[in-house]
Amino acid sequence: MGSGLAEVAAKAGYHVVLRSRTQAAADASLAGVAKGLAKQVEKEKITPGDREAILGRITATDHLGRLAECDLIIESVVEDLAVKKALFTELEQIAKPSAILATNTSTLPVIEMAMATQRPAQVCGIHFFNPAPAMKLVEVVRPLTASDDTIKTAMLFAQSCDKDAVEVKDRAGFIVNALLFPYLNNAVRLWEQGTASIEDIDTAMKGGCNFPMGPFALLDLVGLDTSLAILDALYTEFRDPNYAAVPTLRRMVAAGHLGRKTRRGFLAY
Ligand SMILES: NC(=O)c1ccc[n+]([C@@H]2O[C@H](COP(=O)([O-])OP(=O)(O)OC[C@H]3O[C@@H](n4cnc5c(N)ncnc54)[C@H](O)[C@@H]3O)[C@@H](O)[C@H]2O)c1
């Protein structure tokens, strides 16, 4: 998601600092953006000049201190609350006092990240969808502590990136994942029960509901580890059995079959 966010913001004209824990990972993310932009040039969606200009606005670094120059920092690290809280505490030390600190979390409580800083009024969720350059929606998440200015700036930022922005309260899953994940979880359950094959369930939901992809292709795209983390966060919050991750999903994550990113999930890549 991190490289997708960098592409979206740089395309909108912002100067972007793309930070990863290692320079090699940051460079690989930037190379991913460059490759994606090259495809867009091939399809004549952007010009070669646009590509160069967009790439010229992105600086890839492993140095957290480079984020000191940013007005808005969006974290998109692994979906693990302890990791995210620790990162927000670090960002608090580095970011300029006026900066807004945002999270791209899919489900975790934004309030917990806000309270890990000394500026909870300037913390919110800015939740992009996958792949960020292609998906039109952004959920702007308002924790109890966020100021109106913070939310307004986040909404304007998302709109300036040519996204449809919706505002939502800080509840696990926000709008989209609260509705989507019971469906994805129940698709795996249907397959576990032997009702139909993975391929036929995907075909059915594409043809029967006009969805662009079936539930298994979508789980593999999201990543099975991220999907499991989302379901666990939803279940922790609501205790609804529809959110209780089916055993197969947990076993596949334990086996390291995480979907597209490991070339093996419910489908092979
Ligand atoms: N996958 C999706 O469809 C999707 C959609 C919207 C939002 N998100 C959210 O985006 C975030 C990232 O998800 P992803 O799918 O890109 O996951 P991913 O597993 O592809 O990437 C996570 C990245 O975080 C890095 N990381 C782990 N621990 C870190 C730390 N302590 N400090 C810095 N970096 C660290 C990893 O090296 C990895 O590069 C999550 O919060 C997720 O909920 C994901």
mmCIF file of C-alpha atoms and ligand atoms in Angstrom:
data_model
loop_
_atom_site.group_PDB
_atom_site.id
_atom_site.type_symbol
_atom_site.label_atom_id
_atom_site.label_comp_id
_atom_site.label_asym_id
_atom_site.label_seq_id
_atom_site.Cartn_x
_atom_site.Cartn_y
_atom_site.Cartn_z
ATOM 1 C CA MET A 1 0.000 0.000 0.000
ATOM 2 C CA GLY A 2 2.846 2.399 0.842
ATOM 3 C CA SER A 3 4.115 2.692 -2.723
ATOM 4 C CA GLY A 4 0.550 3.123 -3.999
ATOM 5 C CA LEU A 5 0.010 6.036 -1.599
ATOM 6 C CA ALA A 6 3.292 7.632 -2.735
ATOM 7 C CA GLU A 7 2.213 7.367 -6.371
ATOM 8 C CA VAL A 8 -1.223 8.852 -5.718
ATOM 9 C CA ALA A 9 0.108 11.842 -3.775
ATOM 10 C CA ALA A 10 2.973 12.532 -6.212
ATOM 11 C CA LYS A 11 0.536 12.348 -9.133
ATOM 12 C CA ALA A 12 -1.595 14.971 -7.383
ATOM 13 C CA GLY A 13 1.462 17.266 -7.337
ATOM 14 C CA TYR A 14 2.684 16.764 -3.764
ATOM 15 C CA HIS A 15 6.335 16.244 -2.871
ATOM 16 C CA VAL A 16 6.529 12.848 -1.198
ATOM 17 C CA VAL A 17 9.046 11.282 1.162
ATOM 18 C CA LEU A 18 8.653 7.504 0.849
ATOM 19 C CA ARG A 19 10.217 5.959 3.938
ATOM 20 C CA SER A 20 10.899 2.270 4.579
ATOM 21 C CA ARG A 21 12.994 0.617 7.265
ATOM 22 C CA THR A 22 15.786 -0.159 4.806
ATOM 23 C CA GLN A 23 17.038 1.836 1.818
ATOM 24 C CA ALA A 24 16.720 -1.329 -0.297
ATOM 25 C CA ALA A 25 12.992 -1.600 0.565
ATOM 26 C CA ALA A 26 12.438 2.110 -0.100
ATOM 27 C CA ASP A 27 14.227 1.817 -3.466
ATOM 28 C CA ALA A 28 12.203 -1.294 -4.330
ATOM 29 C CA SER A 29 8.970 0.591 -3.569
ATOM 30 C CA LEU A 30 10.050 3.468 -5.788
ATOM 31 C CA ALA A 31 11.012 0.995 -8.530
ATOM 32 C CA GLY A 32 7.494 -0.451 -8.216
ATOM 33 C CA VAL A 33 6.012 3.005 -8.718
ATOM 34 C CA ALA A 34 8.296 3.586 -11.736
ATOM 35 C CA LYS A 35 7.202 0.281 -13.284
ATOM 36 C CA GLY A 36 3.512 1.054 -12.750
ATOM 37 C CA LEU A 37 3.926 4.499 -14.289
ATOM 38 C CA ALA A 38 5.743 2.987 -17.295
ATOM 39 C CA LYS A 39 2.685 0.804 -17.926
ATOM 40 C CA GLN A 40 0.479 3.907 -17.769
ATOM 41 C CA VAL A 41 2.737 5.587 -20.376
ATOM 42 C CA GLU A 42 2.399 2.498 -22.601
ATOM 43 C CA LYS A 43 -1.383 2.722 -22.321
ATOM 44 C CA GLU A 44 -1.129 6.462 -23.080
ATOM 45 C CA LYS A 45 -2.818 7.388 -19.795
ATOM 46 C CA ILE A 46 0.109 9.675 -18.919
ATOM 47 C CA THR A 47 2.996 11.085 -20.995
ATOM 48 C CA PRO A 48 6.679 10.158 -20.511
ATOM 49 C CA GLY A 49 7.117 13.711 -19.196
ATOM 50 C CA ASP A 50 4.384 13.156 -16.582
ATOM 51 C CA ARG A 51 6.166 9.977 -15.478
ATOM 52 C CA GLU A 52 9.461 11.771 -14.991
ATOM 53 C CA ALA A 53 7.786 14.639 -13.127
ATOM 54 C CA ILE A 54 5.884 12.269 -10.797
ATOM 55 C CA LEU A 55 9.021 10.240 -10.020
ATOM 56 C CA GLY A 56 10.950 13.486 -9.499
ATOM 57 C CA ARG A 57 8.569 14.396 -6.683
ATOM 58 C CA ILE A 58 9.246 11.179 -4.703
ATOM 59 C CA THR A 59 12.289 10.783 -2.436
ATOM 60 C CA ALA A 60 12.933 7.231 -1.214
ATOM 61 C CA THR A 61 14.729 6.987 2.111
ATOM 62 C CA ASP A 62 15.297 4.759 5.142
ATOM 63 C CA HIS A 63 15.734 7.793 7.379
ATOM 64 C CA LEU A 64 12.681 8.538 9.546
ATOM 65 C CA GLY A 65 14.034 12.053 10.215
ATOM 66 C CA ARG A 66 13.358 13.002 6.565
ATOM 67 C CA LEU A 67 9.655 13.077 7.495
ATOM 68 C CA ALA A 68 10.338 16.270 9.503
ATOM 69 C CA GLU A 69 9.762 18.278 6.326
ATOM 70 C CA CYS A 70 6.255 16.835 5.756
ATOM 71 C CA ASP A 71 2.917 18.551 6.478
ATOM 72 C CA LEU A 72 1.082 15.220 6.392
ATOM 73 C CA ILE A 73 2.510 11.803 7.311
ATOM 74 C CA ILE A 74 0.514 8.671 6.434
ATOM 75 C CA GLU A 75 1.781 5.453 7.982
ATOM 76 C CA SER A 76 1.028 2.210 6.161
ATOM 77 C CA VAL A 77 3.046 -0.400 8.042
ATOM 78 C CA VAL A 78 1.900 -3.889 8.972
ATOM 79 C CA GLU A 79 -1.613 -4.126 10.489
ATOM 80 C CA ASP A 80 -0.400 -4.579 14.083
ATOM 81 C CA LEU A 81 -1.515 -2.106 16.744
ATOM 82 C CA ALA A 82 1.626 -2.381 18.888
ATOM 83 C CA VAL A 83 3.850 -1.668 15.875
ATOM 84 C CA LYS A 84 1.694 1.254 14.784
ATOM 85 C CA LYS A 85 1.530 2.805 18.266
ATOM 86 C CA ALA A 86 5.303 2.619 18.628
ATOM 87 C CA LEU A 87 5.676 4.267 15.226
ATOM 88 C CA PHE A 88 3.281 7.107 16.160
ATOM 89 C CA THR A 89 5.316 7.777 19.306
ATOM 90 C CA GLU A 90 8.449 8.001 17.148
ATOM 91 C CA LEU A 91 6.717 10.205 14.582
ATOM 92 C CA GLU A 92 5.608 12.545 17.378
ATOM 93 C CA GLN A 93 9.283 13.305 18.113
ATOM 94 C CA ILE A 94 10.156 13.974 14.481
ATOM 95 C CA ALA A 95 7.158 15.634 12.835
ATOM 96 C CA LYS A 96 6.827 19.405 12.807
ATOM 97 C CA PRO A 97 4.298 20.675 15.378
ATOM 98 C CA SER A 98 1.721 21.591 12.716
ATOM 99 C CA ALA A 99 1.917 18.229 10.910
ATOM 100 C CA ILE A 100 -1.033 15.878 10.732
ATOM 101 C CA LEU A 101 -0.256 12.228 11.492
ATOM 102 C CA ALA A 102 -2.536 9.763 9.707
ATOM 103 C CA THR A 103 -2.910 6.018 9.520
ATOM 104 C CA ASN A 104 -3.919 3.866 6.564
ATOM 105 C CA THR A 105 -5.161 1.140 8.933
ATOM 106 C CA SER A 106 -8.051 -0.963 7.670
ATOM 107 C CA THR A 107 -9.590 -1.667 11.078
ATOM 108 C CA LEU A 108 -7.453 -0.786 14.066
ATOM 109 C CA PRO A 109 -8.655 1.857 16.580
ATOM 110 C CA VAL A 110 -7.274 5.209 15.424
ATOM 111 C CA ILE A 111 -7.783 6.607 18.928
ATOM 112 C CA GLU A 112 -5.043 4.294 20.240
ATOM 113 C CA MET A 113 -2.578 5.757 17.743
ATOM 114 C CA ALA A 114 -3.746 9.313 18.506
ATOM 115 C CA MET A 115 -3.156 8.760 22.230
ATOM 116 C CA ALA A 116 0.363 7.480 21.541
ATOM 117 C CA THR A 117 1.218 11.077 20.518
ATOM 118 C CA GLN A 118 1.143 14.479 22.217
ATOM 119 C CA ARG A 119 -1.123 15.830 19.452
ATOM 120 C CA PRO A 120 -4.272 13.664 19.406
ATOM 121 C CA ALA A 121 -6.268 16.499 17.784
ATOM 122 C CA GLN A 122 -3.992 16.180 14.721
ATOM 123 C CA VAL A 123 -4.359 12.418 14.231
ATOM 124 C CA CYS A 124 -6.908 10.717 11.966
ATOM 125 C CA GLY A 125 -7.340 7.806 9.595
ATOM 126 C CA ILE A 126 -6.895 8.270 5.844
ATOM 127 C CA HIS A 127 -7.824 4.839 4.533
ATOM 128 C CA PHE A 128 -7.011 4.211 0.872
ATOM 129 C CA PHE A 129 -8.078 1.054 -0.952
ATOM 130 C CA ASN A 130 -5.981 -1.459 -2.833
ATOM 131 C CA PRO A 131 -4.536 -0.704 -5.358
ATOM 132 C CA ALA A 132 -4.519 2.934 -4.238
ATOM 133 C CA PRO A 133 -3.856 4.467 -7.686
ATOM 134 C CA ALA A 134 -6.888 2.680 -9.168
ATOM 135 C CA MET A 135 -9.426 2.733 -6.353
ATOM 136 C CA LYS A 136 -11.617 5.796 -6.095
ATOM 137 C CA LEU A 137 -12.566 5.690 -2.398
ATOM 138 C CA VAL A 138 -10.873 7.095 0.679
ATOM 139 C CA GLU A 139 -12.398 6.734 4.152
ATOM 140 C CA VAL A 140 -11.434 9.609 6.452
ATOM 141 C CA VAL A 141 -11.686 8.269 9.982
ATOM 142 C CA ARG A 142 -12.520 10.599 12.860
ATOM 143 C CA PRO A 143 -11.338 9.439 16.292
ATOM 144 C CA LEU A 144 -12.991 11.119 19.304
ATOM 145 C CA THR A 145 -9.992 13.419 19.720
ATOM 146 C CA ALA A 146 -9.618 14.761 16.150
ATOM 147 C CA SER A 147 -10.221 18.447 15.496
ATOM 148 C CA ASP A 148 -12.559 19.627 12.740
ATOM 149 C CA ASP A 149 -9.538 21.216 11.029
ATOM 150 C CA THR A 150 -7.718 17.881 10.904
ATOM 151 C CA ILE A 151 -10.712 16.126 9.364
ATOM 152 C CA LYS A 152 -11.295 18.949 6.884
ATOM 153 C CA THR A 153 -7.638 18.907 5.789
ATOM 154 C CA ALA A 154 -7.726 15.106 5.393
ATOM 155 C CA MET A 155 -10.923 15.309 3.294
ATOM 156 C CA LEU A 156 -9.402 18.050 1.105
ATOM 157 C CA PHE A 157 -6.180 16.060 0.722
ATOM 158 C CA ALA A 158 -8.105 12.964 -0.443
ATOM 159 C CA GLN A 159 -10.190 15.047 -2.863
ATOM 160 C CA SER A 160 -7.048 16.727 -4.225
ATOM 161 C CA CYS A 161 -5.800 13.194 -5.007
ATOM 162 C CA ASP A 162 -8.927 12.780 -7.191
ATOM 163 C CA LYS A 163 -10.591 10.443 -4.689
ATOM 164 C CA ASP A 164 -14.149 10.263 -3.380
ATOM 165 C CA ALA A 165 -13.763 10.945 0.339
ATOM 166 C CA VAL A 166 -16.268 9.809 2.974
ATOM 167 C CA GLU A 167 -16.110 10.613 6.678
ATOM 168 C CA VAL A 168 -16.627 7.793 9.163
ATOM 169 C CA LYS A 169 -16.418 7.309 12.912
ATOM 170 C CA ASP A 170 -13.556 5.363 14.479
ATOM 171 C CA ARG A 171 -15.225 1.920 14.592
ATOM 172 C CA ALA A 172 -13.422 -1.269 13.501
ATOM 173 C CA GLY A 173 -13.801 -1.829 9.768
ATOM 174 C CA PHE A 174 -15.163 1.681 9.173
ATOM 175 C CA ILE A 175 -17.752 1.348 6.368
ATOM 176 C CA VAL A 176 -16.311 -0.854 3.658
ATOM 177 C CA ASN A 177 -14.497 -3.562 5.621
ATOM 178 C CA ALA A 178 -17.285 -3.839 8.219
ATOM 179 C CA LEU A 179 -19.585 -4.848 5.352
ATOM 180 C CA LEU A 180 -17.054 -6.660 3.139
ATOM 181 C CA PHE A 181 -15.282 -9.003 5.556
ATOM 182 C CA PRO A 182 -18.268 -11.074 6.748
ATOM 183 C CA TYR A 183 -18.845 -11.818 3.049
ATOM 184 C CA LEU A 184 -15.188 -12.805 2.433
ATOM 185 C CA ASN A 185 -15.066 -14.894 5.623
ATOM 186 C CA ASN A 186 -18.322 -16.661 4.732
ATOM 187 C CA ALA A 187 -17.020 -17.392 1.231
ATOM 188 C CA VAL A 188 -14.149 -19.382 2.797
ATOM 189 C CA ARG A 189 -16.659 -21.097 5.097
ATOM 190 C CA LEU A 190 -18.816 -22.084 2.090
ATOM 191 C CA TRP A 191 -15.753 -23.647 0.450
ATOM 192 C CA GLU A 192 -14.716 -25.381 3.731
ATOM 193 C CA GLN A 193 -18.205 -26.905 3.900
ATOM 194 C CA GLY A 194 -17.727 -28.326 0.397
ATOM 195 C CA THR A 195 -20.572 -26.342 -1.130
ATOM 196 C CA ALA A 196 -18.577 -25.383 -4.238
ATOM 197 C CA SER A 197 -14.999 -25.001 -5.484
ATOM 198 C CA ILE A 198 -12.923 -21.829 -5.088
ATOM 199 C CA GLU A 199 -13.111 -21.213 -8.843
ATOM 200 C CA ASP A 200 -16.893 -21.711 -8.960
ATOM 201 C CA ILE A 201 -17.526 -19.424 -5.955
ATOM 202 C CA ASP A 202 -15.434 -16.710 -7.647
ATOM 203 C CA THR A 203 -17.232 -17.238 -10.957
ATOM 204 C CA ALA A 204 -20.610 -17.141 -9.210
ATOM 205 C CA MET A 205 -20.001 -13.838 -7.429
ATOM 206 C CA LYS A 206 -18.597 -12.195 -10.569
ATOM 207 C CA GLY A 207 -21.442 -13.339 -12.817
ATOM 208 C CA GLY A 208 -24.213 -13.218 -10.241
ATOM 209 C CA CYS A 209 -23.431 -9.912 -8.525
ATOM 210 C CA ASN A 210 -21.429 -8.174 -11.244
ATOM 211 C CA PHE A 211 -18.432 -7.933 -8.887
ATOM 212 C CA PRO A 212 -15.131 -7.302 -10.725
ATOM 213 C CA MET A 213 -13.487 -10.221 -8.886
ATOM 214 C CA GLY A 214 -14.614 -13.116 -6.724
ATOM 215 C CA PRO A 215 -14.030 -13.354 -2.944
ATOM 216 C CA PHE A 216 -10.959 -15.629 -3.174
ATOM 217 C CA ALA A 217 -9.204 -13.444 -5.757
ATOM 218 C CA LEU A 218 -9.962 -10.458 -3.532
ATOM 219 C CA LEU A 219 -8.651 -12.160 -0.366
ATOM 220 C CA ASP A 220 -5.428 -12.992 -2.242
ATOM 221 C CA LEU A 221 -5.131 -9.377 -3.422
ATOM 222 C CA VAL A 222 -5.694 -7.923 0.048
ATOM 223 C CA GLY A 223 -3.264 -10.469 1.546
ATOM 224 C CA LEU A 224 -4.378 -13.284 3.842
ATOM 225 C CA ASP A 225 -2.341 -11.949 6.792
ATOM 226 C CA THR A 226 -3.905 -8.511 6.428
ATOM 227 C CA SER A 227 -7.342 -10.118 5.991
ATOM 228 C CA LEU A 228 -6.887 -12.175 9.163
ATOM 229 C CA ALA A 229 -5.759 -9.092 11.094
ATOM 230 C CA ILE A 230 -8.853 -7.233 9.867
ATOM 231 C CA LEU A 231 -11.211 -10.061 10.908
ATOM 232 C CA ASP A 232 -9.524 -10.371 14.315
ATOM 233 C CA ALA A 233 -9.898 -6.623 14.909
ATOM 234 C CA LEU A 234 -13.570 -6.738 13.859
ATOM 235 C CA TYR A 235 -14.249 -9.737 16.099
ATOM 236 C CA THR A 236 -12.465 -8.126 19.054
ATOM 237 C CA GLU A 237 -14.642 -5.044 18.687
ATOM 238 C CA PHE A 238 -18.084 -6.534 17.912
ATOM 239 C CA ARG A 239 -18.003 -10.254 18.956
ATOM 240 C CA ASP A 240 -20.143 -11.038 15.930
ATOM 241 C CA PRO A 241 -19.587 -14.676 14.779
ATOM 242 C CA ASN A 242 -19.565 -13.527 11.160
ATOM 243 C CA TYR A 243 -16.261 -11.814 11.989
ATOM 244 C CA ALA A 244 -14.698 -14.905 13.640
ATOM 245 C CA ALA A 245 -12.019 -15.916 11.113
ATOM 246 C CA VAL A 246 -12.593 -19.407 9.712
ATOM 247 C CA PRO A 247 -9.826 -21.870 10.706
ATOM 248 C CA THR A 248 -8.523 -22.360 7.154
ATOM 249 C CA LEU A 249 -7.609 -18.693 6.861
ATOM 250 C CA ARG A 250 -5.567 -18.817 10.069
ATOM 251 C CA ARG A 251 -3.817 -22.026 8.967
ATOM 252 C CA MET A 252 -2.933 -20.562 5.566
ATOM 253 C CA VAL A 253 -1.364 -17.524 7.215
ATOM 254 C CA ALA A 254 0.597 -19.835 9.559
ATOM 255 C CA ALA A 255 1.813 -21.710 6.461
ATOM 256 C CA GLY A 256 3.004 -18.460 4.869
ATOM 257 C CA HIS A 257 0.485 -18.687 2.027
ATOM 258 C CA LEU A 258 -0.429 -14.997 2.055
ATOM 259 C CA GLY A 259 -1.891 -14.492 -1.420
ATOM 260 C CA ARG A 260 -0.396 -12.572 -4.342
ATOM 261 C CA LYS A 261 2.518 -11.214 -2.331
ATOM 262 C CA THR A 262 3.859 -14.757 -1.730
ATOM 263 C CA ARG A 263 2.534 -16.045 -5.103
ATOM 264 C CA ARG A 264 0.377 -18.539 -3.255
ATOM 265 C CA GLY A 265 -2.914 -18.065 -1.484
ATOM 266 C CA PHE A 266 -6.280 -19.579 -2.370
ATOM 267 C CA LEU A 267 -5.071 -19.338 -5.973
ATOM 268 C CA ALA A 268 -1.525 -19.726 -7.379
ATOM 269 C CA TYR A 269 0.306 -16.830 -9.109
HETATM 270 N N1 LIG B 1 -3.772 -4.859 1.646
HETATM 271 C C1 LIG B 1 -4.827 -4.104 1.474
HETATM 272 O O1 LIG B 1 -5.706 -4.403 0.656
HETATM 273 C C2 LIG B 1 -4.987 -2.837 2.274
HETATM 274 C C3 LIG B 1 -5.951 -1.910 1.870
HETATM 275 C C4 LIG B 1 -6.085 -0.724 2.598
HETATM 276 C C5 LIG B 1 -5.299 -0.501 3.708
HETATM 277 N N2 LIG B 1 -4.375 -1.438 4.082
HETATM 278 C C6 LIG B 1 -3.577 -1.163 5.282
HETATM 279 O O2 LIG B 1 -2.290 -0.744 4.868
HETATM 280 C C7 LIG B 1 -1.334 -1.153 5.855
HETATM 281 C C8 LIG B 1 -0.248 -1.963 5.191
HETATM 282 O O3 LIG B 1 -0.843 -3.081 4.560
HETATM 283 P P1 LIG B 1 -0.170 -3.827 3.299
HETATM 284 O O4 LIG B 1 -1.218 -4.671 2.692
HETATM 285 O O5 LIG B 1 0.587 -2.847 2.477
HETATM 286 O O6 LIG B 1 0.838 -4.780 4.099
HETATM 287 P P2 LIG B 1 2.209 -5.426 3.605
HETATM 288 O O7 LIG B 1 2.428 -6.614 4.458
HETATM 289 O O8 LIG B 1 2.241 -5.585 2.118
HETATM 290 O O9 LIG B 1 3.252 -4.270 3.950
HETATM 291 C C9 LIG B 1 3.501 -3.871 5.273
HETATM 292 C C10 LIG B 1 4.852 -3.200 5.300
HETATM 293 O O10 LIG B 1 5.126 -2.773 6.640
HETATM 294 C C11 LIG B 1 6.492 -3.009 6.870
HETATM 295 N N3 LIG B 1 6.711 -3.020 8.302
HETATM 296 C C12 LIG B 1 6.454 -3.990 9.189
HETATM 297 N N4 LIG B 1 6.797 -3.601 10.424
HETATM 298 C C13 LIG B 1 7.264 -2.325 10.316
HETATM 299 C C14 LIG B 1 7.789 -1.388 11.234
HETATM 300 N N5 LIG B 1 7.901 -1.666 12.534
HETATM 301 N N6 LIG B 1 8.170 -0.183 10.760
HETATM 302 C C15 LIG B 1 8.094 0.097 9.444
HETATM 303 N N7 LIG B 1 7.618 -0.759 8.527
HETATM 304 C C16 LIG B 1 7.210 -1.965 8.953
HETATM 305 C C17 LIG B 1 6.774 -4.325 6.179
HETATM 306 O O11 LIG B 1 8.141 -4.481 5.946
HETATM 307 C C18 LIG B 1 5.980 -4.132 4.886
HETATM 308 O O12 LIG B 1 6.754 -3.457 3.910
HETATM 309 C C19 LIG B 1 -2.090 -1.919 6.919
HETATM 310 O O13 LIG B 1 -2.443 -1.044 7.960
HETATM 311 C C20 LIG B 1 -3.347 -2.365 6.174
HETATM 312 O O14 LIG B 1 -4.445 -2.588 7.014
HETATM 313 C C21 LIG B 1 -4.181 -2.587 3.385
#
